[in-house]
Amino acid sequence: MALVEVLLGVAVLACLLYYYATSTFSHWAQRGVPHLPPKILFGNIKDIVTFRTLHVYGYQKLYHHFDGLPYAGIYQMRTPSLMLRDPEVIKQFLVKDFAHFHDRGIFCDVERDPMSATLVNLSGRKWRNLRTKLTPSFSAVKLKGMVPLLNECADSLVALVGASAQDGEVEMREVMAKFTTDVIGSCAFGLHFNTLKDPDSQFREMGRRVFLPTYARTATHLTRVFFPALLSVLHLRTVSKEITDFFISLVRDVIQFREKSGETRNDFMQLLMQLRQQEKADRDVNDNVAKEEAVVLDDRLLTAQVFIFFVAGFETSSSTMSFCVYELAVNEHVQEAARAEVDAILAELDGQPITYEHVAKMTYIEKVLLETMRKYPPVPGLVRVCTKPYTVPGTKVHMDVGSQVFIPTFAIQRDPDIFPDPDRFDPERFSEEGRKTWHPFAYLPFGEGPRICIGLRFAMVEMKLGLARLLQHYKLLPSPSLPVPMRFDPKGFVLTAEGGINLRIQPRHSSTA
């Protein structure tokens, strides 16, 4: 009798699990949206979840399955997602109907996982209010004031490349990671961590740990996106306690030093400190500010914003610059055109440091970077969540609150119907004439609409200046071991070159250059 009860219990549990795993699988059929039949547990992303294929290629395959359609339904595990394909439809969701899709739906827990409470993850009024407060830190005036710091970091970058060359070769991915770490240390904290000179820098090590590609970290990311409730059940954190404690301690030390010394700097930290002081003054005047509208910049929330400045700037800029020097090395004519622009601008400066105004003149280098981000988007896919009931214009497709929208950036930016010969590196796609051949919302490396990357202009100034200084001093050539075409690390959730990017470096004053 006991055995029968056990078997019955197992059968009931199995039925309940099956129902849970498949209960959403009629979602798109009920709404008349084209879709693929989902598989139990995995939906339409089994090969991605099991690491049989790199995520960008998995979504690219799904994207092309629905060629000719403006959108289609997919199942990410058991989560129904409306995959947007047509740039005009994407514009509708990200801009025209932004009020329905202003949140990313990313897990955020200030108490248990403080570093998750970033501008990227926050939702609703808290996101809007914080975004409004932080926007001035990336104005042209602020960026102009940071250029001297960027020049110092670029000096160290040039020196490091020369010092790192072994038999004429340099692993550029690591070099760029050190450069962007130093930039962020200077412009966010007002501190010089010297990661370019000190390979054992703790700050650099923390950056490395945040982005170290591992299957476990990718699995945690997938859990955060598709099963956020499990993070609490399994006691998982998106950022380890060690990294969290390091940044909280660092931020507190900087704040205490500045408050005691009265020192002020033209950096991101100073703006956050000013915002916190203003916020406290506002609360003292009006205690009736609605709780859901308030953005209380305590030590943890303030640290989270510094952390996302570090994370977003570190990974997106370093990976973009790494892929950019790769493309310059294998496309010599592009490199020479970029170098000619740099030489002309440096001639105007007559030995003086590069200024913000002269960075703005680097139009060809900007096109090179934009084309790099077309081929290698820092964020290979965008997610939005419906925040109030919505019907897709011109259709009967209804979306409830919580419904997910997915935009496969990598697939769109490598669609041959939008960008002919998409694997070819061609900066002229971003010339005035080239831009007329494709829809603006087919290019989304920084996102678009009100939630476009707040640090876009900072990133472009940083990358343009760093690349200009490299081209001023060195010629970049592919090493014999450099893979062509590029191979990506299968463990990385963001695009990462497998095995690094090894280039041969020739000083321009060399007789062989």
Coordinates of C-alpha atoms in Angstrom, one line a residue:
M1 CA 0.0 0.0 0.0
A2 CA 2.8 2.4 0.9
L3 CA 4.5 1.7 -2.4
V4 CA 1.3 2.5 -4.3
E5 CA 1.0 5.8 -2.4
V6 CA 4.6 6.7 -3.2
L7 CA 4.1 5.9 -6.9
L8 CA 0.9 7.8 -7.0
G9 CA 2.7 10.8 -5.3
V10 CA 5.5 10.6 -7.9
A11 CA 3.0 10.5 -10.7
V12 CA 1.1 13.5 -9.4
L13 CA 4.3 15.4 -8.9
A14 CA 5.4 14.5 -12.5
C15 CA 2.0 15.7 -13.8
L16 CA 2.3 19.0 -11.9
L17 CA 5.8 19.6 -13.2
Y18 CA 4.8 18.8 -16.7
Y19 CA 1.9 21.1 -16.5
Y20 CA 4.1 23.9 -15.1
A21 CA 6.7 23.4 -17.8
T22 CA 4.2 23.4 -20.7
S23 CA 1.3 25.6 -19.4
T24 CA 2.5 28.6 -21.4
F25 CA 3.1 26.8 -24.6
S26 CA -0.3 27.7 -26.2
H27 CA 0.4 31.4 -25.7
W28 CA 1.2 32.3 -29.3
A29 CA -1.2 29.8 -30.9
Q30 CA -4.0 31.5 -29.0
R31 CA -3.0 34.9 -30.3
G32 CA -2.4 33.8 -33.9
V33 CA 1.2 34.7 -33.9
P34 CA 3.6 32.7 -36.1
H35 CA 5.9 30.5 -33.9
L36 CA 7.8 27.3 -33.6
P37 CA 6.6 24.3 -31.5
P38 CA 8.4 24.6 -28.2
K39 CA 10.2 21.7 -26.4
I40 CA 9.4 20.9 -22.8
L41 CA 11.8 22.7 -20.4
F42 CA 13.7 24.5 -23.1
G43 CA 11.1 26.1 -25.4
N44 CA 12.9 27.1 -28.6
I45 CA 16.4 27.7 -27.1
K46 CA 17.5 24.2 -26.1
D47 CA 20.8 24.5 -28.0
I48 CA 21.5 27.8 -26.3
V49 CA 20.7 26.7 -22.8
T50 CA 22.7 23.5 -23.2
F51 CA 25.7 25.4 -24.7
R52 CA 25.5 23.4 -28.0
T53 CA 25.6 26.7 -29.9
L54 CA 26.6 30.2 -29.0
H55 CA 23.6 32.3 -28.0
V56 CA 24.0 34.8 -30.9
Y57 CA 24.0 32.0 -33.4
G58 CA 21.0 30.3 -31.8
Y59 CA 18.9 33.5 -31.9
Q60 CA 20.2 34.2 -35.4
K61 CA 18.8 30.8 -36.5
L62 CA 15.4 31.6 -34.9
Y63 CA 15.5 35.0 -36.5
H64 CA 16.0 33.7 -40.1
H65 CA 13.4 31.0 -39.6
F66 CA 10.8 33.8 -39.8
D67 CA 12.3 35.7 -42.7
G68 CA 9.7 38.1 -44.2
L69 CA 7.7 38.5 -41.0
P70 CA 7.7 41.7 -38.9
Y71 CA 7.6 39.7 -35.7
A72 CA 7.2 36.1 -34.4
G73 CA 6.6 34.3 -31.2
I74 CA 9.3 32.3 -29.5
Y75 CA 9.6 30.5 -26.2
Q76 CA 12.6 31.2 -24.0
M77 CA 12.4 28.2 -21.7
R78 CA 8.7 28.5 -20.7
T79 CA 8.6 32.3 -21.2
P80 CA 6.8 33.5 -24.3
S81 CA 8.7 36.3 -26.0
L82 CA 7.6 38.4 -29.0
M83 CA 10.7 38.5 -31.2
L84 CA 10.7 41.8 -33.2
R85 CA 12.3 41.6 -36.7
D86 CA 11.2 44.7 -38.6
P87 CA 13.0 48.0 -37.8
E88 CA 9.8 50.0 -38.1
V89 CA 8.1 47.7 -35.6
I90 CA 11.1 48.0 -33.3
K91 CA 10.8 51.8 -33.4
Q92 CA 7.1 51.4 -32.5
F93 CA 7.9 49.5 -29.3
L94 CA 11.1 51.3 -28.2
V95 CA 9.9 54.9 -29.0
K96 CA 6.3 55.5 -30.0
D97 CA 4.9 53.1 -27.4
F98 CA 7.7 53.4 -24.9
A99 CA 5.1 54.0 -22.1
H100 CA 4.1 50.3 -22.5
F101 CA 7.6 48.9 -22.6
H102 CA 9.9 51.0 -20.4
D103 CA 11.2 48.2 -18.2
R104 CA 13.7 45.5 -18.9
G105 CA 12.2 43.0 -16.4
I106 CA 15.6 42.2 -14.9
F107 CA 15.9 40.9 -11.3
C108 CA 16.7 43.6 -8.8
D109 CA 17.0 43.0 -5.0
V110 CA 18.6 45.9 -3.1
E111 CA 18.7 44.1 0.2
R112 CA 20.2 40.7 -0.8
D113 CA 22.0 41.6 -4.0
P114 CA 22.9 45.3 -3.7
M115 CA 24.8 45.5 -7.0
S116 CA 21.7 44.5 -8.9
A117 CA 20.0 47.8 -8.1
T118 CA 21.5 49.7 -11.0
L119 CA 20.1 52.2 -13.5
V120 CA 20.1 49.4 -16.1
N121 CA 17.9 47.1 -13.9
L122 CA 15.7 49.6 -12.1
S123 CA 12.1 50.0 -13.3
G124 CA 9.2 52.5 -13.3
R125 CA 9.5 55.8 -11.7
K126 CA 12.6 54.9 -9.8
W127 CA 14.4 54.3 -13.1
R128 CA 13.0 57.5 -14.6
N129 CA 13.9 59.7 -11.7
L130 CA 17.4 58.3 -11.4
R131 CA 18.0 58.5 -15.1
T132 CA 17.0 62.2 -15.0
K133 CA 19.4 62.9 -12.2
L134 CA 22.4 61.0 -13.8
T135 CA 22.0 62.4 -17.3
P136 CA 24.0 65.7 -16.6
S137 CA 27.1 63.6 -15.7
F138 CA 27.4 62.7 -19.4
S139 CA 26.9 66.2 -20.9
A140 CA 29.4 67.6 -23.3
V141 CA 30.7 70.0 -20.6
K142 CA 31.4 67.0 -18.3
L143 CA 33.1 65.0 -21.0
K144 CA 35.3 67.9 -22.0
G145 CA 36.5 68.1 -18.5
M146 CA 37.4 64.4 -18.5
V147 CA 39.5 64.5 -21.7
P148 CA 42.8 65.3 -19.8
L149 CA 42.2 62.1 -17.7
L150 CA 41.6 60.1 -20.8
N151 CA 44.8 61.5 -22.3
E152 CA 46.8 60.3 -19.3
C153 CA 45.3 56.8 -19.7
A154 CA 46.1 56.9 -23.4
D155 CA 49.7 57.7 -22.7
S156 CA 49.9 54.6 -20.5
L157 CA 48.1 52.5 -23.2
V158 CA 50.8 53.5 -25.8
A159 CA 53.6 52.6 -23.3
L160 CA 52.0 49.3 -22.3
V161 CA 51.6 48.1 -25.9
G162 CA 55.3 48.8 -26.5
A163 CA 56.3 47.1 -23.2
S164 CA 54.0 44.1 -23.7
A165 CA 55.3 43.1 -27.1
Q166 CA 56.9 39.7 -27.0
D167 CA 58.6 38.8 -30.3
G168 CA 56.6 41.6 -31.7
E169 CA 53.2 40.3 -30.6
V170 CA 50.7 41.7 -28.1
E171 CA 47.5 40.1 -26.7
M172 CA 45.2 43.2 -27.3
R173 CA 42.1 42.0 -25.5
E174 CA 44.0 42.1 -22.2
V175 CA 45.6 45.4 -23.0
M176 CA 42.2 47.0 -23.8
A177 CA 40.7 45.6 -20.6
K178 CA 43.5 47.4 -18.6
F179 CA 43.0 50.6 -20.6
T180 CA 39.2 50.8 -20.0
T181 CA 39.7 49.8 -16.3
D182 CA 42.1 52.7 -15.8
V183 CA 39.8 55.1 -17.7
I184 CA 36.8 54.1 -15.5
G185 CA 39.0 54.3 -12.3
S186 CA 40.0 57.8 -13.2
C187 CA 36.6 59.1 -14.5
A188 CA 34.3 57.3 -12.0
F189 CA 36.4 57.4 -8.8
G190 CA 38.9 60.1 -9.5
L191 CA 41.6 57.6 -8.6
H192 CA 44.6 56.3 -10.6
F193 CA 44.7 52.5 -10.1
N194 CA 47.6 52.1 -12.5
T195 CA 46.2 48.8 -13.8
L196 CA 48.1 49.5 -17.1
K197 CA 51.4 49.3 -15.1
D198 CA 50.4 47.0 -12.3
P199 CA 49.1 43.7 -13.6
D200 CA 48.3 42.6 -10.0
S201 CA 46.0 45.6 -9.4
Q202 CA 43.0 44.5 -7.2
F203 CA 40.7 46.8 -9.1
R204 CA 41.7 45.1 -12.4
E205 CA 41.3 41.7 -10.8
M206 CA 37.7 42.6 -9.7
G207 CA 36.9 43.6 -13.2
R208 CA 38.3 40.4 -14.5
R209 CA 36.2 38.3 -12.1
V210 CA 33.0 40.1 -13.1
F211 CA 33.4 39.1 -16.7
L212 CA 35.4 35.9 -16.5
P213 CA 33.5 33.6 -19.0
T214 CA 32.3 30.5 -17.2
Y215 CA 29.4 28.2 -17.8
A216 CA 28.2 28.7 -14.2
R217 CA 28.1 32.5 -14.7
T218 CA 26.2 32.2 -17.9
A219 CA 23.7 29.8 -16.3
T220 CA 23.2 32.3 -13.5
H221 CA 22.5 35.0 -16.0
L222 CA 19.9 32.8 -17.8
T223 CA 18.3 32.1 -14.4
R224 CA 18.1 35.8 -13.7
V225 CA 16.4 36.5 -17.0
F226 CA 14.0 33.6 -17.2
F227 CA 13.5 32.4 -13.6
P228 CA 14.3 35.4 -11.3
A229 CA 12.4 33.8 -8.4
L230 CA 14.9 31.0 -8.3
L231 CA 17.7 33.3 -7.4
S232 CA 16.1 33.8 -4.0
V233 CA 15.2 30.1 -3.6
L234 CA 18.8 29.0 -4.6
H235 CA 20.4 31.9 -2.7
L236 CA 22.2 33.0 -5.9
R237 CA 23.7 36.4 -6.4
T238 CA 24.3 38.2 -9.7
V239 CA 27.4 39.7 -8.2
S240 CA 29.5 37.8 -5.6
K241 CA 29.8 39.0 -2.0
E242 CA 33.5 39.5 -2.4
I243 CA 33.1 41.9 -5.4
T244 CA 30.1 43.6 -3.7
D245 CA 32.1 44.2 -0.5
F246 CA 35.1 45.5 -2.5
F247 CA 33.1 48.2 -4.3
I248 CA 31.1 49.2 -1.3
S249 CA 34.3 49.6 0.8
L250 CA 36.0 51.5 -2.1
V251 CA 33.1 53.9 -2.5
R252 CA 32.8 54.6 1.2
D253 CA 36.5 55.3 1.5
V254 CA 36.4 57.8 -1.4
I255 CA 33.3 59.5 0.0
Q256 CA 34.8 59.8 3.5
F257 CA 38.1 61.2 2.2
R258 CA 36.3 63.8 0.1
E259 CA 33.9 64.8 2.9
K260 CA 36.8 65.2 5.4
S261 CA 39.2 66.9 3.0
G262 CA 36.7 69.0 1.1
E263 CA 38.3 67.9 -2.1
T264 CA 36.1 67.9 -5.2
R265 CA 36.8 66.3 -8.6
N266 CA 35.2 66.4 -12.1
D267 CA 34.0 62.8 -12.0
F268 CA 31.0 60.5 -11.7
M269 CA 31.5 60.0 -8.0
Q270 CA 31.3 63.7 -7.3
L271 CA 28.0 64.0 -9.1
L272 CA 26.5 61.1 -7.1
M273 CA 27.7 62.8 -3.9
Q274 CA 26.0 66.0 -4.9
L275 CA 22.8 64.2 -5.9
R276 CA 22.7 62.5 -2.5
Q277 CA 23.1 65.8 -0.7
Q278 CA 20.4 67.4 -2.8
E279 CA 18.1 64.4 -2.2
K280 CA 18.5 64.7 1.5
A281 CA 17.7 68.4 1.4
D282 CA 14.6 67.7 -0.6
R283 CA 13.4 65.1 1.9
D284 CA 14.0 67.5 4.8
V285 CA 11.7 70.0 3.0
N286 CA 9.1 67.5 1.9
D287 CA 8.6 64.2 3.8
N288 CA 5.6 63.3 1.7
V289 CA 7.4 62.3 -1.4
A290 CA 5.7 59.1 -2.7
K291 CA 7.8 56.1 -1.8
E292 CA 7.6 54.6 -5.3
E293 CA 9.0 57.9 -6.7
A294 CA 11.8 58.3 -4.3
V295 CA 15.4 57.4 -5.2
V296 CA 17.3 57.1 -1.9
L297 CA 21.0 57.2 -2.7
D298 CA 22.3 55.3 0.4
D299 CA 25.7 53.7 0.2
R300 CA 24.5 50.6 -1.5
L301 CA 22.4 52.2 -4.2
L302 CA 25.1 54.8 -4.8
T303 CA 27.7 52.0 -5.1
A304 CA 25.5 50.1 -7.5
Q305 CA 25.5 53.1 -9.9
V306 CA 29.3 53.4 -9.7
F307 CA 29.4 49.6 -10.3
I308 CA 27.2 49.7 -13.4
F309 CA 29.4 52.6 -14.7
F310 CA 32.4 50.3 -14.2
V311 CA 30.7 47.2 -15.6
A312 CA 29.0 48.8 -18.7
G313 CA 32.1 50.9 -19.5
F314 CA 34.6 48.1 -18.9
E315 CA 33.1 45.3 -20.9
T316 CA 31.4 47.2 -23.8
S317 CA 34.4 49.6 -24.4
S318 CA 37.2 47.0 -24.0
S319 CA 35.4 44.4 -26.2
T320 CA 34.6 46.9 -28.9
M321 CA 38.2 48.3 -29.0
S322 CA 39.5 44.7 -29.1
F323 CA 37.3 43.7 -32.0
C324 CA 38.2 47.1 -33.7
V325 CA 41.9 46.5 -33.6
Y326 CA 41.3 43.0 -34.9
E327 CA 39.4 44.4 -37.9
L328 CA 42.0 47.1 -38.5
A329 CA 44.8 44.5 -38.5
V330 CA 43.0 42.3 -41.1
N331 CA 41.8 45.3 -43.2
E332 CA 45.0 47.2 -43.9
H333 CA 43.3 49.8 -46.2
V334 CA 40.9 50.7 -43.4
Q335 CA 43.7 51.1 -40.9
E336 CA 45.6 53.4 -43.2
A337 CA 42.6 55.6 -43.8
A338 CA 42.1 55.9 -40.1
R339 CA 45.7 56.7 -39.5
A340 CA 45.7 59.4 -42.2
E341 CA 42.8 61.1 -40.3
V342 CA 44.7 60.9 -37.0
D343 CA 47.9 62.3 -38.6
A344 CA 46.0 65.2 -40.0
I345 CA 44.4 66.1 -36.7
L346 CA 47.6 65.7 -34.8
A347 CA 49.3 68.1 -37.3
E348 CA 46.7 70.7 -36.3
L349 CA 47.5 70.2 -32.6
D350 CA 51.3 70.7 -33.2
G351 CA 52.4 68.6 -30.3
Q352 CA 49.6 69.6 -27.9
P353 CA 47.3 67.0 -26.2
I354 CA 44.2 65.9 -28.0
T355 CA 41.2 68.0 -27.1
Y356 CA 37.5 67.2 -26.9
E357 CA 36.9 69.3 -30.1
H358 CA 39.6 67.3 -32.0
V359 CA 38.1 64.0 -30.9
A360 CA 34.8 65.2 -32.5
K361 CA 36.7 65.7 -35.8
M362 CA 37.6 62.0 -35.9
T363 CA 34.7 61.1 -38.2
Y364 CA 36.3 58.2 -40.0
I365 CA 37.5 56.6 -36.8
E366 CA 33.9 57.0 -35.5
K367 CA 32.7 55.1 -38.6
V368 CA 35.2 52.4 -37.9
L369 CA 33.9 52.0 -34.4
L370 CA 30.3 52.1 -35.5
E371 CA 31.0 49.3 -38.0
T372 CA 32.8 47.3 -35.3
M373 CA 29.7 47.5 -33.2
R374 CA 27.5 46.4 -36.1
K375 CA 29.5 43.2 -36.5
Y376 CA 30.1 42.7 -32.8
P377 CA 27.3 44.4 -30.8
P378 CA 28.2 44.8 -27.1
V379 CA 24.7 43.8 -26.2
P380 CA 23.6 41.1 -28.7
G381 CA 20.0 41.2 -27.7
L382 CA 17.5 43.7 -26.1
V383 CA 14.7 42.7 -23.7
R384 CA 11.6 44.8 -22.8
V385 CA 8.7 43.9 -20.6
C386 CA 5.1 45.1 -21.1
T387 CA 4.1 47.4 -18.2
K388 CA 0.5 48.0 -19.2
P389 CA -1.9 46.2 -21.5
Y390 CA -1.0 46.6 -25.2
T391 CA -2.3 45.6 -28.6
V392 CA 0.2 45.5 -31.5
P393 CA -0.9 48.3 -33.9
G394 CA -2.9 47.0 -36.9
T395 CA -3.4 43.6 -35.4
K396 CA -5.4 41.7 -32.7
V397 CA -2.3 40.5 -30.9
H398 CA -2.8 41.5 -27.3
M399 CA 0.0 41.6 -24.7
D400 CA -0.6 41.4 -21.0
V401 CA 1.4 43.1 -18.3
G402 CA 4.6 41.1 -17.8
S403 CA 4.7 39.9 -21.5
Q404 CA 8.3 39.9 -22.9
V405 CA 9.6 41.5 -26.1
F406 CA 13.0 40.4 -27.5
I407 CA 15.0 42.2 -30.2
P408 CA 17.9 40.0 -31.6
T409 CA 20.4 42.8 -32.2
F410 CA 23.2 40.6 -33.5
A411 CA 20.9 38.8 -36.0
I412 CA 19.4 42.1 -37.3
Q413 CA 22.8 43.8 -37.7
R414 CA 24.1 40.8 -39.7
D415 CA 21.0 40.4 -41.8
P416 CA 22.1 40.4 -45.5
D417 CA 18.8 41.9 -46.5
I418 CA 19.6 45.0 -44.4
F419 CA 23.4 45.1 -44.5
P420 CA 24.5 43.4 -47.8
D421 CA 27.6 41.1 -47.4
P422 CA 27.2 41.5 -43.6
D423 CA 30.5 39.8 -42.7
R424 CA 32.5 42.3 -44.7
F425 CA 34.0 45.1 -42.6
D426 CA 32.9 48.4 -44.3
P427 CA 33.0 51.6 -42.3
E428 CA 31.3 53.4 -45.3
R429 CA 28.0 51.9 -44.3
F430 CA 28.0 54.8 -41.8
S431 CA 28.8 57.5 -44.3
E432 CA 26.1 60.0 -45.1
E433 CA 25.2 58.1 -48.3
G434 CA 25.6 54.7 -46.6
R435 CA 23.1 55.5 -43.8
K436 CA 20.4 56.1 -46.4
T437 CA 20.4 52.4 -47.4
W438 CA 19.2 51.0 -44.1
H439 CA 16.6 51.9 -41.4
P440 CA 18.1 53.6 -38.3
F441 CA 16.4 51.1 -36.0
A442 CA 18.3 48.2 -37.7
Y443 CA 21.3 49.4 -35.8
L444 CA 21.0 49.1 -32.0
P445 CA 24.4 48.5 -30.3
F446 CA 23.5 51.1 -27.6
G447 CA 19.7 50.4 -27.6
E448 CA 17.3 53.1 -28.7
G449 CA 14.6 55.3 -27.3
P450 CA 14.5 56.8 -23.8
R451 CA 16.4 53.8 -22.4
I452 CA 19.3 54.2 -24.9
C453 CA 22.7 53.8 -23.1
I454 CA 23.3 56.8 -21.0
G455 CA 27.1 56.5 -21.4
L456 CA 27.1 56.4 -25.2
R457 CA 29.0 59.7 -25.7
F458 CA 31.5 58.9 -23.0
A459 CA 32.2 55.5 -24.6
M460 CA 32.7 57.0 -28.0
V461 CA 35.1 59.7 -26.8
E462 CA 37.1 57.1 -24.8
M463 CA 37.4 54.7 -27.6
K464 CA 38.2 57.2 -30.3
L465 CA 40.9 58.8 -28.3
G466 CA 42.5 55.4 -27.3
L467 CA 42.5 54.2 -30.9
A468 CA 43.8 57.4 -32.3
R469 CA 46.8 57.2 -29.9
L470 CA 47.5 53.6 -30.9
L471 CA 47.4 54.5 -34.6
Q472 CA 49.7 57.4 -34.0
H473 CA 52.4 55.2 -32.7
Y474 CA 51.9 51.7 -34.1
K475 CA 51.0 49.7 -37.1
L476 CA 48.7 46.7 -36.3
L477 CA 49.3 43.4 -38.2
P478 CA 47.7 40.0 -37.7
S479 CA 49.8 37.4 -36.0
P480 CA 50.1 33.9 -37.7
S481 CA 47.8 32.5 -35.0
L482 CA 45.0 35.0 -35.4
P483 CA 41.8 33.3 -36.4
V484 CA 40.1 34.7 -39.5
P485 CA 37.1 34.9 -39.4
M486 CA 36.7 35.6 -35.7
R487 CA 35.9 32.8 -33.3
F488 CA 33.8 33.6 -30.1
D489 CA 34.2 32.1 -26.7
P490 CA 31.2 29.7 -26.2
K491 CA 31.2 30.4 -22.4
G492 CA 30.7 34.1 -22.7
F493 CA 27.3 35.7 -22.4
V494 CA 28.7 38.8 -24.1
L495 CA 30.7 38.4 -27.3
T496 CA 34.3 37.5 -26.4
A497 CA 37.1 36.5 -28.7
E498 CA 38.1 32.9 -28.1
G499 CA 41.8 32.6 -27.2
G500 CA 42.4 36.4 -27.2
I501 CA 43.4 38.7 -30.0
N502 CA 47.1 38.4 -30.8
L503 CA 48.5 41.1 -33.1
R504 CA 51.9 41.9 -34.4
I505 CA 52.9 45.5 -33.4
Q506 CA 55.3 47.6 -35.5
P507 CA 56.4 51.0 -34.1
R508 CA 55.8 53.6 -36.9
H509 CA 59.4 54.8 -36.6
S510 CA 60.6 51.3 -37.5
S511 CA 62.4 51.0 -40.7
T512 CA 60.2 48.1 -41.7
A513 CA 56.9 50.0 -41.0

